[in-house]
Coordinates of C-alpha atoms in Angstrom, one line a residue:
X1 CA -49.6 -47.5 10.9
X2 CA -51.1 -44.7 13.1
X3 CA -51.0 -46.6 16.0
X4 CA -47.0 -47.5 15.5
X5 CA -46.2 -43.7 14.8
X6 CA -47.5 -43.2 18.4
X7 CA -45.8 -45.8 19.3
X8 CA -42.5 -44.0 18.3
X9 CA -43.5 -40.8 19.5
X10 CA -44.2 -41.9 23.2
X11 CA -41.0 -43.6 23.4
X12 CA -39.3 -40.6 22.3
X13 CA -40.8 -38.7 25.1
X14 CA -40.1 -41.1 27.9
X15 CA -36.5 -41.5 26.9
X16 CA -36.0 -37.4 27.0
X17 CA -37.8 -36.9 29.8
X18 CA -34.6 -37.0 32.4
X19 CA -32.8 -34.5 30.2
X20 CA -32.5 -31.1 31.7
X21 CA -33.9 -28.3 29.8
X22 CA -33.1 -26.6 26.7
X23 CA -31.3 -23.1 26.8
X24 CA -33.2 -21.0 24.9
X25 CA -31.5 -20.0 21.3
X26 CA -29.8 -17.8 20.8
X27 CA -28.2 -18.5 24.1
X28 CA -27.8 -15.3 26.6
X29 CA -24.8 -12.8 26.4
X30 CA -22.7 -14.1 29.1
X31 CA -19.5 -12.2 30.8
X32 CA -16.7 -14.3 29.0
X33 CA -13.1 -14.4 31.0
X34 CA -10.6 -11.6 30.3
X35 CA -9.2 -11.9 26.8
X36 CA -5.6 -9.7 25.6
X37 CA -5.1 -10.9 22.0
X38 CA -2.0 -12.9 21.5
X39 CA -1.3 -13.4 25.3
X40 CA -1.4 -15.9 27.7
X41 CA -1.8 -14.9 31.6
X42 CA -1.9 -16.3 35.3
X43 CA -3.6 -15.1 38.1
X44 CA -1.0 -14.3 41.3
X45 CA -1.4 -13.4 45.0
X46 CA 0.3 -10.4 46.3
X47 CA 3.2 -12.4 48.1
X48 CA 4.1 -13.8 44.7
X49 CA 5.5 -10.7 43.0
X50 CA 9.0 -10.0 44.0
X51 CA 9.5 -6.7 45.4
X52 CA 5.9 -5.7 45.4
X53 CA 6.1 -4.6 49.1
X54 CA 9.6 -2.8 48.9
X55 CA 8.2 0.0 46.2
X56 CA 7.0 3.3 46.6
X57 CA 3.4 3.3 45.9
X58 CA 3.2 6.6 46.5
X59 CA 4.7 7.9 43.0
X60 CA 2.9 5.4 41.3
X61 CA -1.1 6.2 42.9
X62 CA 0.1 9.6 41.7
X63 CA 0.7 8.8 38.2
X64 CA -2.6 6.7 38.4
X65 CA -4.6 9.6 39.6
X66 CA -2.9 11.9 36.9
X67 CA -4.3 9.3 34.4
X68 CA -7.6 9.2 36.3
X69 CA -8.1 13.4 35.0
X70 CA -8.0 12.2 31.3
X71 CA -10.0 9.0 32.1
X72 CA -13.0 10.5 33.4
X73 CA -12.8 13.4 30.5
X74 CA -13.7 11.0 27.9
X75 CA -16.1 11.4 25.7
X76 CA -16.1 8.5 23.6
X77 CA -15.1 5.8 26.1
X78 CA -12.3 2.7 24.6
X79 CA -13.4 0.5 22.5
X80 CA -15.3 -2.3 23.7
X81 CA -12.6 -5.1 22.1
X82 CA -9.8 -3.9 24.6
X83 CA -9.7 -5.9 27.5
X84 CA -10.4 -3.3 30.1
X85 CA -12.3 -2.2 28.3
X86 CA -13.9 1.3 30.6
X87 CA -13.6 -0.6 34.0
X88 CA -10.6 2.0 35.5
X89 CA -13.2 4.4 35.7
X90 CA -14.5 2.1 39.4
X91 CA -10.9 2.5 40.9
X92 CA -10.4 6.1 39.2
X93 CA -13.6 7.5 41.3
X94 CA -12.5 5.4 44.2
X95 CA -9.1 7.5 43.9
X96 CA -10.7 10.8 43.3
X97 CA -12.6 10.3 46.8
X98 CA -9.3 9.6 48.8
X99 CA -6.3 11.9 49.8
X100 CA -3.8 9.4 50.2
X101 CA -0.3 10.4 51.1
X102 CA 2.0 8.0 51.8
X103 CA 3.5 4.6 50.4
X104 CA 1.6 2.2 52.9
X105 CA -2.1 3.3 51.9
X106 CA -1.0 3.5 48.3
X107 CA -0.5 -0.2 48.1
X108 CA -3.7 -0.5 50.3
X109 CA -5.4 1.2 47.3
X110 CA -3.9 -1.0 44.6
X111 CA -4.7 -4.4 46.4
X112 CA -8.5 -3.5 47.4
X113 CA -9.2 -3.0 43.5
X114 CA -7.1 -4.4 41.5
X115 CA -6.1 -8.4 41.1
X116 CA -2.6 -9.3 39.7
X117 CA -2.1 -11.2 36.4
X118 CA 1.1 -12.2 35.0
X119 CA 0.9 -11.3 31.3
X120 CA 3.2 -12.2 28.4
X121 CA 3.1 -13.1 24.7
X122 CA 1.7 -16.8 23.8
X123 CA 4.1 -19.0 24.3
X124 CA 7.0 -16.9 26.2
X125 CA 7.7 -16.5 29.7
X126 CA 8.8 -12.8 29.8
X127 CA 8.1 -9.7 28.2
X128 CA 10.6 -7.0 26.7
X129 CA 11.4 -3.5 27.5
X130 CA 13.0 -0.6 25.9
X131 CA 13.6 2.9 27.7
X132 CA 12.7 6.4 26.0
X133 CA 13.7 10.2 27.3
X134 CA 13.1 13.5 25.8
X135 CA 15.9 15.0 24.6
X136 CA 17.3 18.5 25.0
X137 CA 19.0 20.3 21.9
X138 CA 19.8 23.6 20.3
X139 CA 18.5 25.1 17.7
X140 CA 17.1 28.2 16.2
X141 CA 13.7 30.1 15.0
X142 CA 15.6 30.7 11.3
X143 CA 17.7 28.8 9.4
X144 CA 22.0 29.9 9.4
X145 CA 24.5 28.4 8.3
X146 CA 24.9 26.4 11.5
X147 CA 21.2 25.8 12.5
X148 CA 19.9 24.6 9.0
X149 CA 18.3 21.5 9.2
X150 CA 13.9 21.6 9.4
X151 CA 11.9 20.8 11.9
X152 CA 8.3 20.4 10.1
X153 CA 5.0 20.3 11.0
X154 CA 2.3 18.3 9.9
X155 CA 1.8 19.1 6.2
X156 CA -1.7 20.2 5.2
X157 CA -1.8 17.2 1.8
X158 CA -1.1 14.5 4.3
X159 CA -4.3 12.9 4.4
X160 CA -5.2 9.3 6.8
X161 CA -8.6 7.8 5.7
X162 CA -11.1 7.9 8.1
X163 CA -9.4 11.0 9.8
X164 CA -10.0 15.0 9.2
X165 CA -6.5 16.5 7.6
X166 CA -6.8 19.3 10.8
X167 CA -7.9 16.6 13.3
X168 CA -6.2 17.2 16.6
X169 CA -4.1 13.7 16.3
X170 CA -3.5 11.2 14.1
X171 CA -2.7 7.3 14.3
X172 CA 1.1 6.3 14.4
X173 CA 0.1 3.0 12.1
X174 CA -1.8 2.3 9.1
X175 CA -1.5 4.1 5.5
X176 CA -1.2 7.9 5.0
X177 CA -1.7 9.1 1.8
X178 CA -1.3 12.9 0.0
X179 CA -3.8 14.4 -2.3
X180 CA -3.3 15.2 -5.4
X181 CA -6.3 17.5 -7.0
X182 CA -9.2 16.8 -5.2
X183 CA -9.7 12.8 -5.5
X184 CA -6.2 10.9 -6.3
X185 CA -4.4 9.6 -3.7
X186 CA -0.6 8.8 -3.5
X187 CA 1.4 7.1 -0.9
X188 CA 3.1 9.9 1.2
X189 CA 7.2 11.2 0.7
X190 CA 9.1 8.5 2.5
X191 CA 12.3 9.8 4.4
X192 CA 14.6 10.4 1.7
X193 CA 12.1 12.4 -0.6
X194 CA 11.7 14.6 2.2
X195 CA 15.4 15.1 3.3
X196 CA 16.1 15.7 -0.7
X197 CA 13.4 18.8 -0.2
X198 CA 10.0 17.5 -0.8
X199 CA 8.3 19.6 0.6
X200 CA 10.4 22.5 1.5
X201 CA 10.0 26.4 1.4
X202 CA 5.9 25.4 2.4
X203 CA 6.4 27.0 5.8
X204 CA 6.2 24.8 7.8
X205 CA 9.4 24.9 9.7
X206 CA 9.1 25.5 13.4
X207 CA 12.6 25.8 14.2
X208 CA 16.1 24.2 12.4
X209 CA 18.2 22.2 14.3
X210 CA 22.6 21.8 13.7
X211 CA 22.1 18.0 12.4
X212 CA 20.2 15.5 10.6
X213 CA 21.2 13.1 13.7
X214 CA 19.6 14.9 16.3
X215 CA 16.6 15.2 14.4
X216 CA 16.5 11.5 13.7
X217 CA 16.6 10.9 17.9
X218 CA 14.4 13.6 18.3
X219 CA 11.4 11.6 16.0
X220 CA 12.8 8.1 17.7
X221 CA 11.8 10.2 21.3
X222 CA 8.3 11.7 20.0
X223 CA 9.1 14.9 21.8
X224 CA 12.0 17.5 22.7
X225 CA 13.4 20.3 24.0
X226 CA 14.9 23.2 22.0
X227 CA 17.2 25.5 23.1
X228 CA 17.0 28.7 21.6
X229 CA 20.3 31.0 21.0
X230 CA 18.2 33.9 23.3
X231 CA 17.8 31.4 26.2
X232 CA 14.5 30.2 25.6
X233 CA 12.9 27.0 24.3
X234 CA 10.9 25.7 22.4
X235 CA 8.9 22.3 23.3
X236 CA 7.7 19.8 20.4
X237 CA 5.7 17.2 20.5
X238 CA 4.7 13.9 17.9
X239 CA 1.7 15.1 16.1
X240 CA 1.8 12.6 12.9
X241 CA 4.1 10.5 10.4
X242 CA 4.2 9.5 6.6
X243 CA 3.1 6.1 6.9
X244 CA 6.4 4.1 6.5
X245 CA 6.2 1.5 9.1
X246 CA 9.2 2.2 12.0
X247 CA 13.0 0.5 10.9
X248 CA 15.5 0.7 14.1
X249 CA 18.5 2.3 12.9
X250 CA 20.5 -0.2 15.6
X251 CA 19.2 -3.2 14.1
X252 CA 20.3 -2.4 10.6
X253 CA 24.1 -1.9 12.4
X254 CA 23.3 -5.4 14.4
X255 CA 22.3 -7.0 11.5
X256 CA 26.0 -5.5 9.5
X257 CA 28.3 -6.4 12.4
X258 CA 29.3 -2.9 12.6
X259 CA 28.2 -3.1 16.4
X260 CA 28.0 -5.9 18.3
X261 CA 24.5 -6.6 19.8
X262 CA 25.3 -6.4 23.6
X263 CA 27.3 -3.2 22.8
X264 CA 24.1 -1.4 21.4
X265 CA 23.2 1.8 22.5
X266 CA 21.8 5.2 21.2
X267 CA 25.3 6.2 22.7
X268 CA 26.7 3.8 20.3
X269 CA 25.3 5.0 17.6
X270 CA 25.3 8.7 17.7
X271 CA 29.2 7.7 17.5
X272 CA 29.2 6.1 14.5
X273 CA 27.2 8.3 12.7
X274 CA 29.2 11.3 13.6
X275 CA 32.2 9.2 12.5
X276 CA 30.7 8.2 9.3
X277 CA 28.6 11.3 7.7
X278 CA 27.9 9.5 4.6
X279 CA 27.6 6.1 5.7
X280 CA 25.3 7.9 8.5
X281 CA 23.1 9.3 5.1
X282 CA 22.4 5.9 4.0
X283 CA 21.7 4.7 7.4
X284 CA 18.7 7.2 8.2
X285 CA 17.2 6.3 5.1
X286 CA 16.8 2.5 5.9
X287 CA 14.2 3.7 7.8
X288 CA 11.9 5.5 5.6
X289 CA 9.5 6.6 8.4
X290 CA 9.2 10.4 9.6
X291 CA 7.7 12.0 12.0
X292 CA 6.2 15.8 12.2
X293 CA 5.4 17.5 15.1
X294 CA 3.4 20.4 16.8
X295 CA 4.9 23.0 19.0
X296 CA 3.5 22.6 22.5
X297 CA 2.8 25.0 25.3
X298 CA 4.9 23.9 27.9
X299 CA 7.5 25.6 30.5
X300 CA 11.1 24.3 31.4
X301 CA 9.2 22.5 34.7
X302 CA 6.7 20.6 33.0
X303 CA 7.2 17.0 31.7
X304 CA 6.9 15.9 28.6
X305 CA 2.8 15.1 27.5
X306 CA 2.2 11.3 26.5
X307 CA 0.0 9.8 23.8
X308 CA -2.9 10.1 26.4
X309 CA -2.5 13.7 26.9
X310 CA -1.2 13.6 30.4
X311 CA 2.7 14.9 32.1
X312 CA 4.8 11.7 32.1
X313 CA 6.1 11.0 35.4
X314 CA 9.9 9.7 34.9
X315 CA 10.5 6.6 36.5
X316 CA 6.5 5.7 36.5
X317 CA 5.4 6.0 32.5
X318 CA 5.4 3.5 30.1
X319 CA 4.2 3.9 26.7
X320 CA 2.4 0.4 25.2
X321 CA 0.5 -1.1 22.6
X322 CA -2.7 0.9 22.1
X323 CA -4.5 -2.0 20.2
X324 CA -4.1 -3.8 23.1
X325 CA -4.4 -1.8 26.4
X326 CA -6.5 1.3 27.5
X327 CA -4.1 4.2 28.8
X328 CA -4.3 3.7 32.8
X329 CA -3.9 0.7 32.9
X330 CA -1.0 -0.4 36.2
X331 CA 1.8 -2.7 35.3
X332 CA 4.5 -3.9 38.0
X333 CA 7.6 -4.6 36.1
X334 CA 10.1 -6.9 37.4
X335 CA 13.6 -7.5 36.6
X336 CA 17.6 -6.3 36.0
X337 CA 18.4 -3.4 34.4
X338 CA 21.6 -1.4 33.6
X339 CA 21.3 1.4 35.5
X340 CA 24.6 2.2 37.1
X341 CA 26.4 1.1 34.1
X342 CA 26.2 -0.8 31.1
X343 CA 27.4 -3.9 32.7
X344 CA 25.6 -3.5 36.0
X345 CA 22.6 -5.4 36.9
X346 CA 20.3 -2.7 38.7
X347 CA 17.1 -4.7 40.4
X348 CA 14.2 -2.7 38.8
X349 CA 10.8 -3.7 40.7
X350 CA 8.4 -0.8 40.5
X351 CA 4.6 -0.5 39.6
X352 CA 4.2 1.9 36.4
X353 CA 1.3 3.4 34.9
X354 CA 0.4 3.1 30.7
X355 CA 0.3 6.6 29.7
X356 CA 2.3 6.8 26.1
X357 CA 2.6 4.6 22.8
X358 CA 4.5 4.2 19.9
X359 CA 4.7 2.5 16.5
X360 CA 7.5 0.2 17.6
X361 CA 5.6 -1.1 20.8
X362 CA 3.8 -3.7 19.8
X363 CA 2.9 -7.2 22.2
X364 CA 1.1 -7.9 24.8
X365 CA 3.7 -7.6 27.2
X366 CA 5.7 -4.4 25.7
X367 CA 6.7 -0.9 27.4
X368 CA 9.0 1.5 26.2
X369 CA 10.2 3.6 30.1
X370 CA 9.9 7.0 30.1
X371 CA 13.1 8.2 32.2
X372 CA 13.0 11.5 31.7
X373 CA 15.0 14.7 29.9
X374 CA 18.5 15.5 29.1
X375 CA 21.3 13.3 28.3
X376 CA 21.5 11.7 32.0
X377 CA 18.1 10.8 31.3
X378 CA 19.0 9.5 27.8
X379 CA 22.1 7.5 28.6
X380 CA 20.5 5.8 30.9
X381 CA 17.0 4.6 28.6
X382 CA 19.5 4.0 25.6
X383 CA 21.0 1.0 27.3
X384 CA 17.7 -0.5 27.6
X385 CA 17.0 -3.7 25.5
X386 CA 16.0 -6.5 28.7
X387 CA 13.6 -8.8 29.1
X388 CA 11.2 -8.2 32.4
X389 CA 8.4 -9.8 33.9
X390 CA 4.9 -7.8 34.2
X391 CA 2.7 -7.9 36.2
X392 CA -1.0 -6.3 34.8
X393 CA -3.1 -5.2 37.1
X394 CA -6.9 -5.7 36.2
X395 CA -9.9 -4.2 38.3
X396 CA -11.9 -6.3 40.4
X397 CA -14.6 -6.2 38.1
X398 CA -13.0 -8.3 35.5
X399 CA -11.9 -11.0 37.7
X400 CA -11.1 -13.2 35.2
X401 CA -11.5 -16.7 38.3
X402 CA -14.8 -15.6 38.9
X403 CA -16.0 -14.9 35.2
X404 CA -14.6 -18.1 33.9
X405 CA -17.1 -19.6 36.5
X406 CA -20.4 -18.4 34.4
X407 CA -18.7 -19.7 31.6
X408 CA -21.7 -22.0 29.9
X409 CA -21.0 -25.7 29.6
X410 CA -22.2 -27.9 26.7
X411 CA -25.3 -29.4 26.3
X412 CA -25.7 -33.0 27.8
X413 CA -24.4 -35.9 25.6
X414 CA -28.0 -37.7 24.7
X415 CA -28.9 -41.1 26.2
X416 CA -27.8 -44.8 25.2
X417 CA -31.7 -45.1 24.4
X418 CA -31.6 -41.9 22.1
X419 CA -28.6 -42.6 20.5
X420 CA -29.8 -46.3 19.4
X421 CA -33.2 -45.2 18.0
X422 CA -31.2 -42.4 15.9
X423 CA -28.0 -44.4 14.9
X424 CA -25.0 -43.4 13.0
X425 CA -24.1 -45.8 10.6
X426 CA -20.7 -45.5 8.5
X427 CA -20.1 -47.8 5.7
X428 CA -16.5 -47.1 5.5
X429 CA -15.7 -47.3 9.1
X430 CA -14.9 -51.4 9.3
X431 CA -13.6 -51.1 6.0
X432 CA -9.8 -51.2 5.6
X433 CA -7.3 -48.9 3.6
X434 CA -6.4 -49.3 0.1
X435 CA -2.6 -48.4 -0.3
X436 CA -3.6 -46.9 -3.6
X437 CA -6.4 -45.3 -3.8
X438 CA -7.5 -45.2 0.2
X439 CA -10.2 -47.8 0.2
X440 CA -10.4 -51.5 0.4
X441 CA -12.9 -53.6 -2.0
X442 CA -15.1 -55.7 -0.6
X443 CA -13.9 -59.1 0.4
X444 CA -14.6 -61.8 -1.8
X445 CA -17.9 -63.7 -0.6
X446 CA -17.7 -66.7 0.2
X447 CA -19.0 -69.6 -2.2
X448 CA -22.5 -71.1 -1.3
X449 CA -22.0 -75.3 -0.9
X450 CA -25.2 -76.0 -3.3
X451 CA -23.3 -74.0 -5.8
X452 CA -19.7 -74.9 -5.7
X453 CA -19.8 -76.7 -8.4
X454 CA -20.8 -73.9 -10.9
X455 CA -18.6 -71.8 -8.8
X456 CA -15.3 -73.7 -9.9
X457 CA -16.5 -72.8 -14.1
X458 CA -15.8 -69.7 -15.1
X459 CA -19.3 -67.9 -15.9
X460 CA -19.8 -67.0 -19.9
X461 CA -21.5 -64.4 -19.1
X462 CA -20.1 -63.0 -16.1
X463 CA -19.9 -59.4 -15.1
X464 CA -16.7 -58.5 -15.6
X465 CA -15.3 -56.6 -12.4
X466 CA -16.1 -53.7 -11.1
X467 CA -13.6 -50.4 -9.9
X468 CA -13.0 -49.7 -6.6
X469 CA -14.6 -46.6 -6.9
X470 CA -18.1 -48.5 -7.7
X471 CA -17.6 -50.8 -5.2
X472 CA -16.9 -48.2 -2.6
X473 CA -20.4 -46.6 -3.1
X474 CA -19.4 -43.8 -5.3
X475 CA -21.0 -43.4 -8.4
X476 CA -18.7 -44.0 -11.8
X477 CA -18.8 -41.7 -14.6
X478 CA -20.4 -42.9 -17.4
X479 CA -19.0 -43.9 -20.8
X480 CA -18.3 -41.7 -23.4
X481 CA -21.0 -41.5 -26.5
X482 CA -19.6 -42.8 -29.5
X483 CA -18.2 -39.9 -32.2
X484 CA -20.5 -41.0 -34.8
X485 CA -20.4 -39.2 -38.0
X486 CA -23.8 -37.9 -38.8
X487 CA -25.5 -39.3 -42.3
X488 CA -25.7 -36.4 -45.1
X489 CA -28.7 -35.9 -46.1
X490 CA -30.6 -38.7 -44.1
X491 CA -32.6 -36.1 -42.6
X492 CA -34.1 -34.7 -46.0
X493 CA -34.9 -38.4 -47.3
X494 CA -36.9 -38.7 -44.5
X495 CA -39.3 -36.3 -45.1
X496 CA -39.9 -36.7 -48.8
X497 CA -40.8 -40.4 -48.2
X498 CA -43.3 -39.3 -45.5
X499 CA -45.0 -36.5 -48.4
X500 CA -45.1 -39.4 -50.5
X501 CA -46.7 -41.8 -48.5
X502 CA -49.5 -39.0 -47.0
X503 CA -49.9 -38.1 -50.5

């Protein structure tokens, strides 16, 4: 017995000795390629993206470099689960050592540490993009009888879990709540509740504006400028909302044929709702989200500040999905827009920097375009609703060719030799399928010559056949007990003949 258990065990070490060896387990961390959730990308060479060389790089390295300031302030780098990740900080110190000033060395800059990827959502070939502006309005510091409509501030009950109720800035997405007492929480006042006076005469108005409407495109914006009756103004910015996810006011009008869909515009539908007061009531309060904001320090010169706390640069911005990207982050953006008109077909090639967000940008492939202030500005970005091609552009570091090299590949498949002394054996696998209950009995075995004759009589004590369930090795159920009715008294009679034959 000894001497066959050797046996076994020297074979088994002959026939393993050509494998390779074993990675160790657990196996080592390795650099896995670049992953975006949801998205699908290709690397590109620099001759493949149309009008790459036309563009002014110029404006964009600017806007990089402006991004580079609030990069390099951070404290609490992005989270590790975005792509990127902190790898602009390589090309944002590479930037900070060079004084570039014109177009030429700008793309120089952009092709020595970056790699082009096209990026879009799973499945689709193109992303989407939307324009945004700031808007300039009037209002006043008190309420008249023309100026009467609230601008408010972030309430001091609004409370977001996992946040401080004076934190500096709060998320645009995921529940907000308001105390009441000390412990019980509440979902926040949704639109309506706070147009019906909610939470007025608290003080916190920073100015009042002539209409609900241009309050409604000032929240859609994020930011504004207000015009005060003395000259000056007043600059606000998003500071937090009540919760209520985003509902486009256009869509709702799409969706009710009041305007067609390739007729939609903000233009479009400031007109109807100054045409339509009440029906313009009930439209605002389809979408039940609202936004307060923060007064801001800013002059007439200075540009609106984005979600990453840097100037927007009109033309060169782009707000985008902050679950998904790190602010900084280049994008070449490629397509038609209608710039001249609404039916014109504007080519719109330029490299653009992520620098802003917003609840209603949400994909991979997904920028709202900053185009500036005033109305220019914002009939321009309303007619935007066009699908693009982008273009992400991913530091050197992350080359996602040369990491998807290191990728590990499976363990060898074991030898013919191996596999035979540790076969698999299925008893189902030659068996074929039972239209009823999935499995085929057995076949019927074949009669043996010396007993054909006692074949041909039936058996009188033959077992009588067996399930399919038996037969396919699984084990039946067995029988039910009888429901015998116990014997009264039996138990008692018992015992008093055993005391009286011991006694």
């Amino acid at each position: 017995m000894a001497a066959r258990k050797a046996h076994t065990l020297a074979t088994l070490r002959s026939a393993r000795s050509h494998l390779p060896t074993v990675r160790p387990i657990p196996y080592p961390r390795l650099e896995w390629p670049l992953e975006i959730s949801g998205s699908q990308y290709a690397p590109l060479a620099w001759t493949d993206i149309a009008g790459w060389r036309e563009d002014d790089h110029l404006l964009a390295y600017k806007a990089f470099r402006t991004s580079c300031g609030s990069i390099a302030a951070q404290r609490n780098p992005p989270a590790e689960s975005k792509a990127l990740g902190t790898s602009l900080r390589e090309p944002c110190r590479a930037a900070k050592a060079l004084d570039i000033s014109d177009g030429v060395k700008a793309r120089a800059f952009f092709e020595a540490h970056f790699l082009p990827l096209q990026i879009s959502r799973l499945g689709e070939d193109a992303g989407f993009v939307t324009g945004y502006y700031e808007p300039i309005i009037e209002g006043s510091r008190t309420q008249t009888d023309v100026y009467n409509i609230p601008v408010y501030r972030r309430p001091s009950n609004l409370f977001v879990r996992g946040f401080r109720q004076d934190a500096p800035s709060l998320p645009n997405k995921g529940q907000v709540f308001r105390k009441i007492g000390r412990r019980k929480l509440v979902p926040y006042y949704d639109r309506a509740e706070i147009e019906d006076g909610a939470i007025a005469g608290r003080g916190l108005e920073i100015c009042w504006l002539k209409s609900q409407t241009d309050l409604l495109f000032t929240q859609i914006q994020g930011s504004a400028r207000v015009r005060l009756e003395d000259g000056s103004t007043v600059r606000i910015n998003y500071d937090a909302y009540n919760g209520y996810s985003y509902t486009a006011v256009g869509r709702v009008l799409i969706d009710r044929g009041i305007i067609p869909k390739e007729q939609m515009s903000m233009q479009k539908i400031r007109e109807w709702m100054d045409q339509n007061p009440d029906g313009a009531k009930e439209l605002r309060r389809q979408n039940r989200s609202y936004v307060f904001f923060r007064e801001v320090d800013l002059s007439d010169k200075d540009e609106a500040v984005g979600a990453q706390g840097v100037p927007l640069t009109p033309g060169r911005s782009i707000a985008v999905d902050k679950s998904l990207h790190v602010y900084g982050t280049p994008f070449f953006i490629e397509g038609e827009l209608p710039i001249e008109s609404e039916q014109s077909k504007t080519p719109f090639r330029r490299l653009m920097v992520a620098q802003d967000t917003g609840s209603a940008i949400t994909g991979p492939a997904r920028a709202d375009i900053y185009y500036g202030a005033g109305a220019d500005a914002g009939r321009v970005s309303g007619r935007f609703r066009h699908n693009m091609r982008f273009v992400m552009l991913v530091p050197k570091s992350l080359d996602p060719v040369d990491r998807g090299r290191k990728m590990p590949l499976p363990d060898p498949r074991p030898s013919a030799k191996i596999a035979r002394l540790f076969s698999q054996v299925d008893p189902l696998k030659d068996q074929q399928k039972d239209p009823k209950n999935g499995v085929k009995p057995p076949d019927a075995a074949v009669p043996n010559p010396k007993n054909a004759a006692s074949a041909t009589e039936p058996a009188k004590n033959a077992t009588p056949p067996q399930p399919p369930q038996a037969v396919a090795g699984k084990v039946p159920l067995p029988e039910a007990r009888p429901n015998v009715e116990p014997s009264r008294g039996g138990h008692h009679r018992r015992r008093v003949n055993y005391y009286r034959r011991s006694r």
